[in-house]
Amino acid sequence: MALLLLLGLLTVCAATPRDLSGKMFTFPQETNTAHVRLTASRQDLRAVTVCFRSFTELQRDHSLFSLATPSAANDFLIFKSAADGVIHVGAKQNGADISGQHYELNAWVSICSTWDAASGLVQVWIDGKPSSRIFVSSGSNINGPIIIVLGQEQDSHGGDFDVNQSFIGMMSDVHMWDYVVSPHEIQNYAHRFVGFTPGNVLNWRELEFQTVGRVLIEDEQWSIT
């Protein structure tokens, strides 16, 4: 009975989509288990845009967004390298290190990344500022079953987490689209402008998810400047 109670406390399922407006996921410790699994509304993606906000003091490698399918553990990956200002973006098992972006520690950072199968180009936007567009992989869609994980990097479909790549900090406002969002819309997201269009694959205001391990859902905290 005690074990069942513990499992109930550590794993929370949202059977129906939940509005997380004004909330954030808090990942308070380094583990190879704690994560959030997100349910995608589409399983065939010819393009991807992912946006979210994160807050961390980590200076080591850590995963920010991990999408895997049975055929590819890194079908779409956003990964912060230990190297200053370097973010790795992967699609279809290929990737690129994108440098020169300002990734501030102990502050809320808006991160968006795009990829499309036709051109094979990826791009990263940090706080509304774009990187160069870089080729990684083209010619084939991302096909499900899709598993999306926050807090860990998937080295296999849904698992094989590495504690040294785990995320510690807070995340909020996670959205995903099955097309390349325009620069104007990304600016709207980054600066919280009225008229921002929520994601049609993941929508923070209608999010279906499961938390595993010690992940908290708390009221969001925003820096006052």
PDB file of C-alpha atoms in Angstrom:
ATOM      1  CA  MET A   1       0.000   0.000   0.000  1.00  0.00           C
ATOM      2  CA  ALA A   2       2.831   2.418   0.877  1.00  0.00           C
ATOM      3  CA  LEU A   3       4.546   1.686  -2.438  1.00  0.00           C
ATOM      4  CA  LEU A   4       1.341   2.344  -4.361  1.00  0.00           C
ATOM      5  CA  LEU A   5       0.886   5.645  -2.520  1.00  0.00           C
ATOM      6  CA  LEU A   6       4.471   6.670  -3.328  1.00  0.00           C
ATOM      7  CA  LEU A   7       4.014   5.864  -7.002  1.00  0.00           C
ATOM      8  CA  GLY A   8       0.816   7.897  -6.999  1.00  0.00           C
ATOM      9  CA  LEU A   9       2.640  10.878  -5.540  1.00  0.00           C
ATOM     10  CA  LEU A  10       5.542  10.692  -7.976  1.00  0.00           C
ATOM     11  CA  THR A  11       3.530  10.135 -11.151  1.00  0.00           C
ATOM     12  CA  VAL A  12       0.665  12.396 -12.171  1.00  0.00           C
ATOM     13  CA  CYS A  13      -1.334  11.789 -15.322  1.00  0.00           C
ATOM     14  CA  ALA A  14      -3.448  14.430 -16.993  1.00  0.00           C
ATOM     15  CA  ALA A  15      -6.143  12.320 -18.644  1.00  0.00           C
ATOM     16  CA  THR A  16      -7.554  15.366 -20.382  1.00  0.00           C
ATOM     17  CA  PRO A  17      -5.751  18.476 -21.649  1.00  0.00           C
ATOM     18  CA  ARG A  18      -4.992  20.995 -18.913  1.00  0.00           C
ATOM     19  CA  ASP A  19      -4.624  24.767 -19.082  1.00  0.00           C
ATOM     20  CA  LEU A  20      -1.207  25.551 -17.565  1.00  0.00           C
ATOM     21  CA  SER A  21      -1.430  29.306 -18.044  1.00  0.00           C
ATOM     22  CA  GLY A  22       0.389  30.957 -15.137  1.00  0.00           C
ATOM     23  CA  LYS A  23       2.157  27.684 -14.238  1.00  0.00           C
ATOM     24  CA  MET A  24       5.610  26.197 -14.692  1.00  0.00           C
ATOM     25  CA  PHE A  25       7.286  22.789 -14.424  1.00  0.00           C
ATOM     26  CA  THR A  26      10.016  22.752 -11.772  1.00  0.00           C
ATOM     27  CA  PHE A  27      12.794  20.139 -12.026  1.00  0.00           C
ATOM     28  CA  PRO A  28      14.497  20.517  -8.623  1.00  0.00           C
ATOM     29  CA  GLN A  29      17.247  17.891  -8.686  1.00  0.00           C
ATOM     30  CA  GLU A  30      19.664  15.967 -10.869  1.00  0.00           C
ATOM     31  CA  THR A  31      18.254  12.528 -11.692  1.00  0.00           C
ATOM     32  CA  ASN A  32      18.028  10.056 -14.569  1.00  0.00           C
ATOM     33  CA  THR A  33      14.314   9.489 -13.991  1.00  0.00           C
ATOM     34  CA  ALA A  34      12.356  12.719 -13.405  1.00  0.00           C
ATOM     35  CA  HIS A  35      10.757  14.073 -16.576  1.00  0.00           C
ATOM     36  CA  VAL A  36       7.576  15.268 -18.233  1.00  0.00           C
ATOM     37  CA  ARG A  37       6.134  13.319 -21.162  1.00  0.00           C
ATOM     38  CA  LEU A  38       4.027  15.387 -23.545  1.00  0.00           C
ATOM     39  CA  THR A  39       1.345  14.030 -25.873  1.00  0.00           C
ATOM     40  CA  ALA A  40       1.529  15.361 -29.428  1.00  0.00           C
ATOM     41  CA  SER A  41      -1.736  15.968 -31.274  1.00  0.00           C
ATOM     42  CA  ARG A  42      -0.118  14.986 -34.604  1.00  0.00           C
ATOM     43  CA  GLN A  43       2.106  12.052 -35.521  1.00  0.00           C
ATOM     44  CA  ASP A  44       3.353  13.052 -38.985  1.00  0.00           C
ATOM     45  CA  LEU A  45       5.405  16.250 -39.091  1.00  0.00           C
ATOM     46  CA  ARG A  46       6.746  17.788 -42.305  1.00  0.00           C
ATOM     47  CA  ALA A  47       8.095  20.717 -40.275  1.00  0.00           C
ATOM     48  CA  VAL A  48       8.567  21.683 -36.634  1.00  0.00           C
ATOM     49  CA  THR A  49       8.602  24.845 -34.565  1.00  0.00           C
ATOM     50  CA  VAL A  50       9.103  24.518 -30.803  1.00  0.00           C
ATOM     51  CA  CYS A  51       9.011  27.431 -28.349  1.00  0.00           C
ATOM     52  CA  PHE A  52       9.383  27.435 -24.566  1.00  0.00           C
ATOM     53  CA  ARG A  53      10.816  29.457 -21.695  1.00  0.00           C
ATOM     54  CA  SER A  54      13.456  28.039 -19.365  1.00  0.00           C
ATOM     55  CA  PHE A  55      15.335  29.122 -16.250  1.00  0.00           C
ATOM     56  CA  THR A  56      18.461  27.336 -15.034  1.00  0.00           C
ATOM     57  CA  GLU A  57      21.889  27.813 -13.493  1.00  0.00           C
ATOM     58  CA  LEU A  58      23.353  24.732 -15.229  1.00  0.00           C
ATOM     59  CA  GLN A  59      26.717  25.179 -16.930  1.00  0.00           C
ATOM     60  CA  ARG A  60      27.013  21.555 -18.051  1.00  0.00           C
ATOM     61  CA  ASP A  61      25.331  19.847 -20.995  1.00  0.00           C
ATOM     62  CA  HIS A  62      21.568  19.514 -20.569  1.00  0.00           C
ATOM     63  CA  SER A  63      18.555  18.573 -22.635  1.00  0.00           C
ATOM     64  CA  LEU A  64      15.824  21.138 -23.229  1.00  0.00           C
ATOM     65  CA  PHE A  65      13.452  19.316 -25.615  1.00  0.00           C
ATOM     66  CA  SER A  66      13.648  15.694 -26.769  1.00  0.00           C
ATOM     67  CA  LEU A  67      11.412  14.150 -29.453  1.00  0.00           C
ATOM     68  CA  ALA A  68      11.977  10.498 -30.329  1.00  0.00           C
ATOM     69  CA  THR A  69      10.376   7.891 -32.572  1.00  0.00           C
ATOM     70  CA  PRO A  70      11.151   4.163 -32.752  1.00  0.00           C
ATOM     71  CA  SER A  71      13.473   4.767 -35.708  1.00  0.00           C
ATOM     72  CA  ALA A  72      15.292   7.826 -34.344  1.00  0.00           C
ATOM     73  CA  ALA A  73      16.049   8.804 -30.750  1.00  0.00           C
ATOM     74  CA  ASN A  74      16.930  12.314 -31.913  1.00  0.00           C
ATOM     75  CA  ASP A  75      14.177  12.994 -34.427  1.00  0.00           C
ATOM     76  CA  PHE A  76      14.052  16.528 -33.021  1.00  0.00           C
ATOM     77  CA  LEU A  77      16.311  17.696 -30.216  1.00  0.00           C
ATOM     78  CA  ILE A  78      17.166  21.001 -28.547  1.00  0.00           C
ATOM     79  CA  PHE A  79      20.210  20.563 -26.321  1.00  0.00           C
ATOM     80  CA  LYS A  80      22.307  23.149 -24.454  1.00  0.00           C
ATOM     81  CA  SER A  81      26.014  22.442 -24.631  1.00  0.00           C
ATOM     82  CA  ALA A  82      28.408  23.191 -21.792  1.00  0.00           C
ATOM     83  CA  ALA A  83      30.253  25.480 -24.191  1.00  0.00           C
ATOM     84  CA  ASP A  84      29.215  29.090 -23.696  1.00  0.00           C
ATOM     85  CA  GLY A  85      26.474  30.205 -26.066  1.00  0.00           C
ATOM     86  CA  VAL A  86      26.230  26.896 -27.971  1.00  0.00           C
ATOM     87  CA  ILE A  87      22.890  25.191 -28.566  1.00  0.00           C
ATOM     88  CA  HIS A  88      22.711  21.895 -30.436  1.00  0.00           C
ATOM     89  CA  VAL A  89      19.656  21.369 -32.634  1.00  0.00           C
ATOM     90  CA  GLY A  90      19.060  17.957 -34.151  1.00  0.00           C
ATOM     91  CA  ALA A  91      16.566  16.620 -36.686  1.00  0.00           C
ATOM     92  CA  LYS A  92      16.354  13.136 -38.166  1.00  0.00           C
ATOM     93  CA  GLN A  93      19.473  11.992 -36.274  1.00  0.00           C
ATOM     94  CA  ASN A  94      21.594  14.818 -37.703  1.00  0.00           C
ATOM     95  CA  GLY A  95      22.383  18.052 -35.940  1.00  0.00           C
ATOM     96  CA  ALA A  96      24.289  21.303 -35.782  1.00  0.00           C
ATOM     97  CA  ASP A  97      25.924  23.319 -33.029  1.00  0.00           C
ATOM     98  CA  ILE A  98      24.630  26.883 -33.224  1.00  0.00           C
ATOM     99  CA  SER A  99      26.818  29.429 -31.478  1.00  0.00           C
ATOM    100  CA  GLY A 100      26.862  33.138 -30.801  1.00  0.00           C
ATOM    101  CA  GLN A 101      23.525  33.294 -28.986  1.00  0.00           C
ATOM    102  CA  HIS A 102      23.270  34.822 -25.506  1.00  0.00           C
ATOM    103  CA  TYR A 103      21.969  32.146 -23.113  1.00  0.00           C
ATOM    104  CA  GLU A 104      21.728  33.848 -19.727  1.00  0.00           C
ATOM    105  CA  LEU A 105      21.942  31.855 -16.495  1.00  0.00           C
ATOM    106  CA  ASN A 106      19.497  32.368 -13.615  1.00  0.00           C
ATOM    107  CA  ALA A 107      17.114  34.259 -15.870  1.00  0.00           C
ATOM    108  CA  TRP A 108      14.077  33.372 -17.944  1.00  0.00           C
ATOM    109  CA  VAL A 109      15.134  32.716 -21.530  1.00  0.00           C
ATOM    110  CA  SER A 110      12.749  32.411 -24.471  1.00  0.00           C
ATOM    111  CA  ILE A 111      13.909  29.695 -26.889  1.00  0.00           C
ATOM    112  CA  CYS A 112      12.378  28.812 -30.262  1.00  0.00           C
ATOM    113  CA  SER A 113      13.723  26.438 -32.898  1.00  0.00           C
ATOM    114  CA  THR A 114      12.488  25.579 -36.386  1.00  0.00           C
ATOM    115  CA  TRP A 115      13.113  22.828 -38.959  1.00  0.00           C
ATOM    116  CA  ASP A 116      11.389  21.752 -42.138  1.00  0.00           C
ATOM    117  CA  ALA A 117      11.818  18.605 -44.209  1.00  0.00           C
ATOM    118  CA  ALA A 118      11.768  20.400 -47.567  1.00  0.00           C
ATOM    119  CA  SER A 119      14.816  22.613 -47.015  1.00  0.00           C
ATOM    120  CA  GLY A 120      16.421  20.703 -44.142  1.00  0.00           C
ATOM    121  CA  LEU A 121      17.275  23.983 -42.406  1.00  0.00           C
ATOM    122  CA  VAL A 122      17.223  24.626 -38.663  1.00  0.00           C
ATOM    123  CA  GLN A 123      17.257  27.951 -36.857  1.00  0.00           C
ATOM    124  CA  VAL A 124      17.304  29.013 -33.210  1.00  0.00           C
ATOM    125  CA  TRP A 125      15.773  32.159 -31.735  1.00  0.00           C
ATOM    126  CA  ILE A 126      16.860  33.282 -28.256  1.00  0.00           C
ATOM    127  CA  ASP A 127      14.726  36.022 -26.713  1.00  0.00           C
ATOM    128  CA  GLY A 128      13.473  36.878 -30.187  1.00  0.00           C
ATOM    129  CA  LYS A 129      16.943  37.101 -31.783  1.00  0.00           C
ATOM    130  CA  PRO A 130      17.598  34.661 -34.672  1.00  0.00           C
ATOM    131  CA  SER A 131      20.636  32.562 -35.489  1.00  0.00           C
ATOM    132  CA  SER A 132      21.876  31.711 -38.960  1.00  0.00           C
ATOM    133  CA  ARG A 133      19.851  29.064 -40.831  1.00  0.00           C
ATOM    134  CA  ILE A 134      21.848  25.830 -41.027  1.00  0.00           C
ATOM    135  CA  PHE A 135      21.272  22.630 -42.997  1.00  0.00           C
ATOM    136  CA  VAL A 136      20.942  19.385 -41.002  1.00  0.00           C
ATOM    137  CA  SER A 137      18.576  16.947 -42.773  1.00  0.00           C
ATOM    138  CA  SER A 138      15.946  17.030 -45.527  1.00  0.00           C
ATOM    139  CA  GLY A 139      13.663  14.787 -47.531  1.00  0.00           C
ATOM    140  CA  SER A 140      11.623  12.875 -44.945  1.00  0.00           C
ATOM    141  CA  ASN A 141       9.009  13.741 -42.352  1.00  0.00           C
ATOM    142  CA  ILE A 142       9.059  12.897 -38.656  1.00  0.00           C
ATOM    143  CA  ASN A 143       6.648   9.969 -38.319  1.00  0.00           C
ATOM    144  CA  GLY A 144       5.253   8.597 -35.046  1.00  0.00           C
ATOM    145  CA  PRO A 145       4.617   7.120 -32.649  1.00  0.00           C
ATOM    146  CA  ILE A 146       6.146  10.269 -31.201  1.00  0.00           C
ATOM    147  CA  ILE A 147       7.355  10.571 -27.599  1.00  0.00           C
ATOM    148  CA  ILE A 148       8.257  14.068 -26.373  1.00  0.00           C
ATOM    149  CA  VAL A 149      10.184  14.485 -23.116  1.00  0.00           C
ATOM    150  CA  LEU A 150      11.149  17.528 -21.062  1.00  0.00           C
ATOM    151  CA  GLY A 151      13.879  17.233 -18.436  1.00  0.00           C
ATOM    152  CA  GLN A 152      15.829  14.359 -20.007  1.00  0.00           C
ATOM    153  CA  GLU A 153      17.330  13.381 -23.362  1.00  0.00           C
ATOM    154  CA  GLN A 154      16.021  10.168 -24.899  1.00  0.00           C
ATOM    155  CA  ASP A 155      18.789   7.879 -26.123  1.00  0.00           C
ATOM    156  CA  SER A 156      16.106   5.378 -27.097  1.00  0.00           C
ATOM    157  CA  HIS A 157      12.372   5.730 -27.740  1.00  0.00           C
ATOM    158  CA  GLY A 158      11.072   6.886 -24.340  1.00  0.00           C
ATOM    159  CA  GLY A 159      14.110   6.050 -22.236  1.00  0.00           C
ATOM    160  CA  ASP A 160      17.852   5.515 -21.670  1.00  0.00           C
ATOM    161  CA  PHE A 161      18.216   8.793 -19.794  1.00  0.00           C
ATOM    162  CA  ASP A 162      21.644  10.057 -18.699  1.00  0.00           C
ATOM    163  CA  VAL A 163      21.785  11.894 -15.368  1.00  0.00           C
ATOM    164  CA  ASN A 164      24.584  14.096 -16.732  1.00  0.00           C
ATOM    165  CA  GLN A 165      22.240  15.447 -19.420  1.00  0.00           C
ATOM    166  CA  SER A 166      19.253  16.061 -17.137  1.00  0.00           C
ATOM    167  CA  PHE A 167      17.688  19.482 -16.769  1.00  0.00           C
ATOM    168  CA  ILE A 168      17.494  21.303 -13.418  1.00  0.00           C
ATOM    169  CA  GLY A 169      15.420  24.468 -13.258  1.00  0.00           C
ATOM    170  CA  MET A 170      12.021  25.637 -14.482  1.00  0.00           C
ATOM    171  CA  MET A 171      10.207  25.483 -17.804  1.00  0.00           C
ATOM    172  CA  SER A 172       7.009  27.155 -18.976  1.00  0.00           C
ATOM    173  CA  ASP A 173       4.948  28.143 -22.034  1.00  0.00           C
ATOM    174  CA  VAL A 174       5.777  25.084 -24.151  1.00  0.00           C
ATOM    175  CA  HIS A 175       4.278  25.218 -27.641  1.00  0.00           C
ATOM    176  CA  MET A 176       4.870  23.222 -30.819  1.00  0.00           C
ATOM    177  CA  TRP A 177       3.607  23.624 -34.390  1.00  0.00           C
ATOM    178  CA  ASP A 178       3.735  21.365 -37.455  1.00  0.00           C
ATOM    179  CA  TYR A 179       4.977  24.215 -39.645  1.00  0.00           C
ATOM    180  CA  VAL A 180       7.703  26.851 -39.575  1.00  0.00           C
ATOM    181  CA  VAL A 181       6.318  29.768 -37.598  1.00  0.00           C
ATOM    182  CA  SER A 182       6.970  33.205 -39.065  1.00  0.00           C
ATOM    183  CA  PRO A 183       9.539  35.551 -37.519  1.00  0.00           C
ATOM    184  CA  HIS A 184       6.663  37.883 -36.620  1.00  0.00           C
ATOM    185  CA  GLU A 185       4.904  35.148 -34.631  1.00  0.00           C
ATOM    186  CA  ILE A 186       8.145  34.189 -32.895  1.00  0.00           C
ATOM    187  CA  GLN A 187       8.577  37.817 -31.863  1.00  0.00           C
ATOM    188  CA  ASN A 188       5.006  37.793 -30.549  1.00  0.00           C
ATOM    189  CA  TYR A 189       5.841  34.721 -28.475  1.00  0.00           C
ATOM    190  CA  ALA A 190       9.192  36.002 -27.187  1.00  0.00           C
ATOM    191  CA  HIS A 191       7.778  39.340 -26.071  1.00  0.00           C
ATOM    192  CA  ARG A 192       4.361  38.070 -24.938  1.00  0.00           C
ATOM    193  CA  PHE A 193       2.512  40.277 -27.393  1.00  0.00           C
ATOM    194  CA  VAL A 194      -1.251  40.065 -27.782  1.00  0.00           C
ATOM    195  CA  GLY A 195      -2.187  37.985 -30.811  1.00  0.00           C
ATOM    196  CA  PHE A 196       0.288  35.144 -30.289  1.00  0.00           C
ATOM    197  CA  THR A 197      -1.001  31.946 -31.966  1.00  0.00           C
ATOM    198  CA  PRO A 198      -0.750  28.863 -29.689  1.00  0.00           C
ATOM    199  CA  GLY A 199       0.844  25.658 -30.942  1.00  0.00           C
ATOM    200  CA  ASN A 200      -1.269  23.143 -32.867  1.00  0.00           C
ATOM    201  CA  VAL A 201       0.819  20.118 -31.809  1.00  0.00           C
ATOM    202  CA  LEU A 202       1.537  21.190 -28.217  1.00  0.00           C
ATOM    203  CA  ASN A 203      -0.415  24.011 -26.595  1.00  0.00           C
ATOM    204  CA  TRP A 204       0.464  25.133 -23.063  1.00  0.00           C
ATOM    205  CA  ARG A 205      -3.150  26.202 -22.581  1.00  0.00           C
ATOM    206  CA  GLU A 206      -4.463  22.733 -23.513  1.00  0.00           C
ATOM    207  CA  LEU A 207      -1.571  20.449 -22.600  1.00  0.00           C
ATOM    208  CA  GLU A 208      -1.873  16.690 -22.264  1.00  0.00           C
ATOM    209  CA  PHE A 209       1.070  15.416 -20.232  1.00  0.00           C
ATOM    210  CA  GLN A 210       2.407  13.021 -17.613  1.00  0.00           C
ATOM    211  CA  THR A 211       4.950  13.866 -14.917  1.00  0.00           C
ATOM    212  CA  VAL A 212       7.300  11.129 -13.722  1.00  0.00           C
ATOM    213  CA  GLY A 213       9.424  11.438 -10.605  1.00  0.00           C
ATOM    214  CA  ARG A 214      10.055  14.673  -8.732  1.00  0.00           C
ATOM    215  CA  VAL A 215       8.643  17.289 -11.088  1.00  0.00           C
ATOM    216  CA  LEU A 216       6.500  20.045  -9.568  1.00  0.00           C
ATOM    217  CA  ILE A 217       3.756  22.131 -11.142  1.00  0.00           C
ATOM    218  CA  GLU A 218       3.992  25.569  -9.532  1.00  0.00           C
ATOM    219  CA  ASP A 219       2.849  29.126 -10.083  1.00  0.00           C
ATOM    220  CA  GLU A 220       5.214  30.745 -12.550  1.00  0.00           C
ATOM    221  CA  GLN A 221       7.818  33.186 -11.267  1.00  0.00           C
ATOM    222  CA  TRP A 222       8.980  35.975 -13.569  1.00  0.00           C
ATOM    223  CA  SER A 223      11.936  38.250 -12.964  1.00  0.00           C
ATOM    224  CA  ILE A 224      11.134  41.890 -12.217  1.00  0.00           C
ATOM    225  CA  THR A 225      13.503  44.332 -13.911  1.00  0.00           C
TER     226      THR A 225
END
